[in-house]
mmCIF file of C-alpha atoms and ligand atoms in Angstrom:
data_model
loop_
_atom_site.group_PDB
_atom_site.id
_atom_site.type_symbol
_atom_site.label_atom_id
_atom_site.label_comp_id
_atom_site.label_asym_id
_atom_site.label_seq_id
_atom_site.Cartn_x
_atom_site.Cartn_y
_atom_site.Cartn_z
ATOM 1 C CA MET A 6 -140.707 42.361 -88.045
ATOM 2 C CA THR A 7 -140.575 39.189 -85.517
ATOM 3 C CA MET A 8 -140.064 35.904 -87.051
ATOM 4 C CA PRO A 9 -143.056 33.851 -87.542
ATOM 5 C CA PRO A 10 -143.627 31.067 -85.028
ATOM 6 C CA ARG A 11 -143.862 28.619 -88.180
ATOM 7 C CA GLN A 12 -140.659 29.379 -89.180
ATOM 8 C CA ALA A 13 -138.991 29.186 -85.822
ATOM 9 C CA ALA A 14 -140.323 26.066 -85.619
ATOM 10 C CA PHE A 15 -138.751 24.896 -89.328
ATOM 11 C CA ARG A 16 -135.449 26.427 -88.543
ATOM 12 C CA ALA A 17 -135.639 24.097 -84.797
ATOM 13 C CA ASP A 18 -136.618 21.043 -86.858
ATOM 14 C CA PHE A 19 -133.983 21.468 -90.022
ATOM 15 C CA ARG A 20 -131.170 22.627 -87.736
ATOM 16 C CA SER A 21 -131.568 18.856 -85.972
ATOM 17 C CA LEU A 22 -131.726 17.153 -88.790
ATOM 18 C CA ILE A 23 -127.853 18.847 -89.786
ATOM 19 C CA ALA A 24 -125.251 16.026 -89.556
ATOM 20 C CA PRO A 25 -122.793 17.324 -86.585
ATOM 21 C CA ALA A 26 -119.796 16.927 -88.765
ATOM 22 C CA TYR A 27 -120.947 19.293 -91.072
ATOM 23 C CA ALA A 28 -118.805 22.096 -91.152
ATOM 24 C CA GLY A 29 -119.932 25.558 -92.874
ATOM 25 C CA TRP A 30 -117.156 26.869 -94.114
ATOM 26 C CA LEU A 31 -115.812 23.385 -95.498
ATOM 27 C CA HIS A 32 -118.627 23.765 -97.193
ATOM 28 C CA VAL A 33 -118.048 27.006 -98.872
ATOM 29 C CA ALA A 34 -114.282 25.915 -98.997
ATOM 30 C CA VAL A 35 -115.127 23.131 -101.176
ATOM 31 C CA ILE A 36 -117.395 25.374 -103.761
ATOM 32 C CA ALA A 37 -114.461 28.158 -104.180
ATOM 33 C CA VAL A 38 -111.767 25.662 -104.658
ATOM 34 C CA LEU A 39 -113.586 23.677 -106.847
ATOM 35 C CA GLY A 40 -114.525 27.028 -109.223
ATOM 36 C CA GLY A 41 -111.055 28.475 -108.665
ATOM 37 C CA ALA A 42 -109.800 25.091 -110.104
ATOM 38 C CA ALA A 43 -111.888 24.816 -112.856
ATOM 39 C CA ILE A 44 -111.343 28.715 -114.443
ATOM 40 C CA TRP A 45 -107.463 28.316 -113.961
ATOM 41 C CA VAL A 46 -107.513 24.882 -115.650
ATOM 42 C CA CYS A 47 -109.793 26.150 -118.646
ATOM 43 C CA ALA A 48 -107.516 29.604 -118.900
ATOM 44 C CA ARG A 49 -104.876 27.953 -119.177
ATOM 45 C CA GLN A 50 -105.656 26.482 -122.387
ATOM 46 C CA ILE A 51 -106.377 29.750 -123.681
ATOM 47 C CA SER A 52 -104.231 30.485 -126.605
ATOM 48 C CA ALA A 53 -104.498 33.799 -128.595
ATOM 49 C CA PRO A 54 -108.242 34.081 -129.015
ATOM 50 C CA ALA A 55 -109.961 35.594 -132.362
ATOM 51 C CA TRP A 56 -111.678 38.886 -131.218
ATOM 52 C CA TYR A 57 -115.071 37.478 -131.818
ATOM 53 C CA GLU A 58 -114.417 34.877 -129.582
ATOM 54 C CA TRP A 59 -114.527 36.957 -126.680
ATOM 55 C CA LEU A 60 -117.844 37.199 -127.891
ATOM 56 C CA VAL A 61 -118.903 34.419 -126.497
ATOM 57 C CA ILE A 62 -118.538 36.314 -122.899
ATOM 58 C CA PRO A 63 -121.800 38.336 -122.923
ATOM 59 C CA PHE A 64 -123.447 35.579 -124.858
ATOM 60 C CA ALA A 65 -123.068 33.304 -121.821
ATOM 61 C CA PHE A 66 -123.874 35.766 -119.655
ATOM 62 C CA ALA A 67 -127.541 36.889 -121.446
ATOM 63 C CA VAL A 68 -127.687 32.804 -121.308
ATOM 64 C CA SER A 69 -127.297 32.345 -117.854
ATOM 65 C CA ASN A 70 -129.042 35.097 -116.632
ATOM 66 C CA VAL A 71 -132.521 33.855 -118.374
ATOM 67 C CA PHE A 72 -131.631 30.171 -117.059
ATOM 68 C CA GLU A 73 -130.833 31.241 -113.640
ATOM 69 C CA TRP A 74 -134.458 32.975 -113.918
ATOM 70 C CA TRP A 75 -136.280 29.840 -115.637
ATOM 71 C CA LEU A 76 -134.611 27.126 -113.516
ATOM 72 C CA HIS A 77 -135.532 29.284 -110.490
ATOM 73 C CA ARG A 78 -138.995 29.903 -111.341
ATOM 74 C CA TYR A 79 -139.891 26.969 -113.305
ATOM 75 C CA VAL A 80 -138.176 23.941 -111.606
ATOM 76 C CA MET A 81 -136.807 25.219 -107.921
ATOM 77 C CA HIS A 82 -140.978 26.149 -107.307
ATOM 78 C CA ARG A 83 -142.724 23.778 -109.151
ATOM 79 C CA PRO A 84 -142.692 20.261 -108.563
ATOM 80 C CA VAL A 85 -141.309 18.621 -111.692
ATOM 81 C CA ARG A 86 -141.316 15.006 -111.701
ATOM 82 C CA GLY A 87 -137.673 13.328 -111.416
ATOM 83 C CA LEU A 88 -136.452 16.996 -110.184
ATOM 84 C CA MET A 89 -138.800 16.724 -106.961
ATOM 85 C CA GLY A 90 -135.216 17.241 -104.775
ATOM 86 C CA ILE A 91 -134.635 20.436 -106.032
ATOM 87 C CA TYR A 92 -138.356 21.784 -105.109
ATOM 88 C CA ARG A 93 -138.343 20.554 -101.984
ATOM 89 C CA ARG A 94 -135.010 21.502 -101.339
ATOM 90 C CA HIS A 95 -135.646 24.782 -102.569
ATOM 91 C CA THR A 96 -139.248 25.825 -101.999
ATOM 92 C CA LEU A 97 -140.047 23.657 -98.958
ATOM 93 C CA ALA A 98 -136.918 24.124 -97.011
ATOM 94 C CA HIS A 99 -134.700 27.486 -98.274
ATOM 95 C CA HIS A 100 -138.174 29.146 -98.068
ATOM 96 C CA GLU A 101 -139.472 27.977 -95.147
ATOM 97 C CA PHE A 102 -135.989 28.782 -93.449
ATOM 98 C CA PHE A 103 -135.665 32.237 -94.883
ATOM 99 C CA THR A 104 -138.542 34.822 -95.260
ATOM 100 C CA ASP A 105 -138.571 38.508 -95.834
ATOM 101 C CA ALA A 106 -139.732 38.561 -92.107
ATOM 102 C CA GLU A 107 -135.905 36.779 -91.227
ATOM 103 C CA PRO A 108 -133.604 36.480 -94.420
ATOM 104 C CA ALA A 109 -130.549 36.023 -92.477
ATOM 105 C CA PHE A 110 -128.886 33.088 -91.216
ATOM 106 C CA ASP A 111 -127.968 32.836 -87.359
ATOM 107 C CA SER A 112 -124.253 30.855 -88.351
ATOM 108 C CA SER A 113 -122.181 28.920 -90.320
ATOM 109 C CA ARG A 114 -123.944 25.591 -89.918
ATOM 110 C CA ASP A 115 -126.844 27.418 -91.590
ATOM 111 C CA PHE A 116 -124.870 27.550 -94.853
ATOM 112 C CA ARG A 117 -126.261 23.513 -95.117
ATOM 113 C CA ILE A 118 -129.366 25.932 -96.497
ATOM 114 C CA VAL A 119 -127.579 28.535 -98.016
ATOM 115 C CA PHE A 120 -125.429 27.354 -100.394
ATOM 116 C CA PHE A 121 -125.957 24.616 -103.205
ATOM 117 C CA PRO A 122 -124.442 21.116 -102.386
ATOM 118 C CA PRO A 123 -121.030 21.007 -104.090
ATOM 119 C CA TYR A 124 -122.375 18.674 -106.744
ATOM 120 C CA ALA A 125 -124.668 21.250 -108.138
ATOM 121 C CA LEU A 126 -121.277 22.723 -109.806
ATOM 122 C CA VAL A 127 -120.604 19.855 -110.896
ATOM 123 C CA ALA A 128 -123.513 19.578 -112.578
ATOM 124 C CA PHE A 129 -123.735 22.889 -113.792
ATOM 125 C CA MET A 130 -120.017 22.327 -115.278
ATOM 126 C CA ALA A 131 -121.310 18.910 -116.694
ATOM 127 C CA MET A 132 -123.885 20.735 -118.544
ATOM 128 C CA SER A 133 -121.552 23.372 -120.207
ATOM 129 C CA LEU A 134 -119.425 21.151 -121.522
ATOM 130 C CA VAL A 135 -121.475 20.588 -124.202
ATOM 131 C CA PRO A 136 -122.072 23.601 -126.198
ATOM 132 C CA ALA A 137 -117.864 24.595 -125.287
ATOM 133 C CA TYR A 138 -117.570 20.989 -127.057
ATOM 134 C CA VAL A 139 -120.000 22.273 -130.278
ATOM 135 C CA LEU A 140 -117.871 25.212 -130.116
ATOM 136 C CA GLY A 141 -114.596 23.424 -130.660
ATOM 137 C CA LEU A 142 -115.988 21.661 -133.742
ATOM 138 C CA PHE A 143 -116.307 24.597 -134.932
ATOM 139 C CA GLY A 144 -112.740 25.724 -134.521
ATOM 140 C CA LEU A 145 -113.684 27.747 -131.850
ATOM 141 C CA VAL A 146 -111.944 25.984 -129.317
ATOM 142 C CA ASN A 147 -111.099 29.236 -127.214
ATOM 143 C CA ALA A 148 -114.644 30.620 -127.312
ATOM 144 C CA GLY A 149 -115.127 26.913 -125.779
ATOM 145 C CA TRP A 150 -112.800 27.485 -123.027
ATOM 146 C CA LEU A 151 -113.930 30.921 -122.236
ATOM 147 C CA LEU A 152 -117.725 29.795 -121.898
ATOM 148 C CA LEU A 153 -116.839 27.138 -119.394
ATOM 149 C CA ILE A 154 -115.156 30.246 -117.831
ATOM 150 C CA THR A 155 -117.640 32.341 -117.758
ATOM 151 C CA ASN A 156 -120.308 29.822 -116.901
ATOM 152 C CA VAL A 157 -118.228 29.092 -113.994
ATOM 153 C CA GLY A 158 -117.949 32.006 -112.574
ATOM 154 C CA LEU A 159 -121.269 33.248 -113.035
ATOM 155 C CA TYR A 160 -122.061 30.297 -111.140
ATOM 156 C CA LEU A 161 -119.445 31.591 -108.002
ATOM 157 C CA ASN A 162 -121.425 34.737 -108.590
ATOM 158 C CA TYR A 163 -124.153 33.460 -107.762
ATOM 159 C CA GLU A 164 -123.436 31.952 -104.427
ATOM 160 C CA LEU A 165 -121.056 34.917 -103.548
ATOM 161 C CA PHE A 166 -124.565 37.297 -103.793
ATOM 162 C CA HIS A 167 -127.315 35.006 -102.550
ATOM 163 C CA PHE A 168 -125.126 34.358 -99.779
ATOM 164 C CA CYS A 169 -124.807 38.524 -99.655
ATOM 165 C CA CYS A 170 -128.369 38.148 -99.888
ATOM 166 C CA HIS A 171 -129.144 36.673 -96.166
ATOM 167 C CA VAL A 172 -126.130 38.231 -94.194
ATOM 168 C CA LYS A 173 -127.851 39.845 -91.123
ATOM 169 C CA ASN A 174 -125.662 42.593 -90.855
ATOM 170 C CA ASP A 175 -125.932 44.660 -94.128
ATOM 171 C CA GLY A 176 -123.658 47.306 -93.044
ATOM 172 C CA ILE A 177 -121.362 46.683 -95.645
ATOM 173 C CA VAL A 178 -123.460 45.058 -98.052
ATOM 174 C CA ARG A 179 -126.204 47.463 -98.482
ATOM 175 C CA ARG A 180 -123.095 49.824 -99.641
ATOM 176 C CA ILE A 181 -122.119 47.212 -102.243
ATOM 177 C CA PRO A 182 -124.088 48.814 -105.764
ATOM 178 C CA LEU A 183 -125.293 45.401 -107.484
ATOM 179 C CA VAL A 184 -125.277 43.247 -104.770
ATOM 180 C CA ASN A 185 -128.015 46.321 -102.371
ATOM 181 C CA SER A 186 -129.929 45.608 -105.285
ATOM 182 C CA ILE A 187 -130.391 42.070 -105.803
ATOM 183 C CA ARG A 188 -129.686 41.788 -101.991
ATOM 184 C CA ARG A 189 -133.409 43.438 -101.885
ATOM 185 C CA HIS A 190 -134.554 41.444 -104.694
ATOM 186 C CA HIS A 191 -134.265 38.247 -103.480
ATOM 187 C CA ILE A 192 -135.723 39.122 -100.225
ATOM 188 C CA ALA A 193 -138.868 40.624 -101.146
ATOM 189 C CA HIS A 194 -139.052 36.941 -103.650
ATOM 190 C CA HIS A 195 -138.793 35.429 -99.851
ATOM 191 C CA ASN A 196 -142.318 36.937 -98.850
ATOM 192 C CA PRO A 197 -144.425 34.170 -99.092
ATOM 193 C CA GLY A 198 -146.993 35.858 -101.386
ATOM 194 C CA ILE A 199 -145.003 36.694 -104.221
ATOM 195 C CA MET A 200 -142.159 33.843 -103.650
ATOM 196 C CA MET A 201 -144.421 32.048 -106.884
ATOM 197 C CA GLU A 202 -144.441 35.003 -109.210
ATOM 198 C CA ARG A 203 -141.598 37.701 -108.717
ATOM 199 C CA ASN A 204 -138.020 38.386 -108.412
ATOM 200 C CA PHE A 205 -136.032 34.881 -109.766
ATOM 201 C CA ASN A 206 -132.924 36.171 -110.802
ATOM 202 C CA LEU A 207 -130.277 35.784 -108.234
ATOM 203 C CA THR A 208 -127.326 37.787 -109.721
ATOM 204 C CA TYR A 209 -128.572 40.653 -112.134
ATOM 205 C CA PRO A 210 -132.147 41.321 -111.836
ATOM 206 C CA VAL A 211 -132.112 41.391 -116.047
ATOM 207 C CA ALA A 212 -134.540 38.384 -116.792
ATOM 208 C CA ASP A 213 -137.091 39.381 -113.919
ATOM 209 C CA TRP A 214 -137.053 43.068 -115.927
ATOM 210 C CA PHE A 215 -137.334 41.340 -119.651
ATOM 211 C CA PHE A 216 -140.458 39.141 -118.893
ATOM 212 C CA GLY A 217 -141.996 41.385 -116.332
ATOM 213 C CA THR A 218 -141.821 39.024 -113.312
ATOM 214 C CA SER A 219 -140.073 41.952 -111.253
ATOM 215 C CA ASP A 220 -141.822 43.605 -108.445
ATOM 216 C CA LEU A 221 -140.195 46.895 -109.704
ATOM 217 C CA ARG A 222 -141.696 48.760 -112.463
ATOM 218 C CA CYS A 223 -138.866 50.712 -114.137
ATOM 219 C CA GLY A 224 -136.196 49.984 -116.307
ATOM 220 C CA LEU A 225 -133.028 47.992 -116.949
ATOM 221 C CA LEU A 226 -130.651 50.250 -115.527
ATOM 222 C CA LYS A 227 -132.641 51.371 -112.856
ATOM 223 C CA HIS A 228 -133.378 47.905 -111.479
ATOM 224 C CA VAL A 229 -129.800 46.714 -111.877
ATOM 225 C CA PHE A 230 -128.528 49.552 -109.705
ATOM 226 C CA ASN A 231 -131.774 50.239 -107.814
ATOM 227 C CA GLY A 232 -130.097 49.448 -104.533
ATOM 228 C CA TYR A 233 -132.849 49.200 -101.339
ATOM 229 C CA ASP A 234 -135.170 51.957 -103.121
ATOM 230 C CA THR A 235 -138.948 50.489 -102.579
ATOM 231 C CA SER A 236 -140.516 53.665 -104.735
ATOM 232 C CA ALA A 237 -140.523 51.833 -107.985
ATOM 233 C CA VAL A 238 -142.054 48.638 -106.242
ATOM 234 C CA HIS A 239 -145.720 48.052 -107.915
ATOM 235 C CA GLY A 240 -148.472 49.788 -105.503
ATOM 236 C CA ASP A 241 -150.191 46.349 -105.470
ATOM 237 C CA LEU A 242 -147.584 44.346 -104.387
ATOM 238 C CA LYS A 243 -146.500 46.380 -101.651
ATOM 239 C CA ARG A 244 -150.051 45.888 -100.392
ATOM 240 C CA ARG A 245 -150.133 42.680 -100.920
ATOM 241 C CA ALA A 246 -150.953 40.636 -97.258
ATOM 242 C CA ARG A 247 -148.908 37.941 -96.199
HETATM 243 ZN ZN1 LIG B 305 -132.676 32.954 -100.630
HETATM 244 ZN ZN1 LIG B 306 -137.184 31.192 -104.667
#
């Protein structure tokens, strides 16, 4: 597929507006160092957690997966008052820059439109402090730290997997289980014809399977380990014109 003229025009326009001083790998380093430092600091606070405190990890995983799906479906793709910046950045920029016809970035300067600004990580960390503090009030201090570690870890997981969705050469990522599944899943989401209604997960397509918003018609295990297979894609979605 060749790049639609509208996408090519958007790319040229967007790139002309990126500050000359912007450095893509520095952007990635800030996110990685910030996230890594937060995990390090939290891990040092943990001492002899009770067995049940570890249960916060699968719980946080499930809640984060639904949150990622909800945020993408109802905030990033809907003009919500007060959160218009997120809608503009995602639907009106990220989706114009990347389509299923050309889902790859060309250089590290394009990281500007791939990764969230670092303050998004700070905002998610601040949001996670609330339930962590409540766990602490109930005497589950270790569970609180484990919750913070899991949430920051999943955020870094999201940034890494989303990056893998948009790399040009898929020689490596197409062979990595889980990564190949979300790459196919997310590139399909970049089809403007289905972006408002399908494939909102960005790490593991669990919530999309659960809420019936996946473009696949199959079970959970197949969703997660589907890879590039398109045999389970809904027939009407396959046929839908762009
Ligand atoms: Zn994307
Ligand atoms: Zn989207």
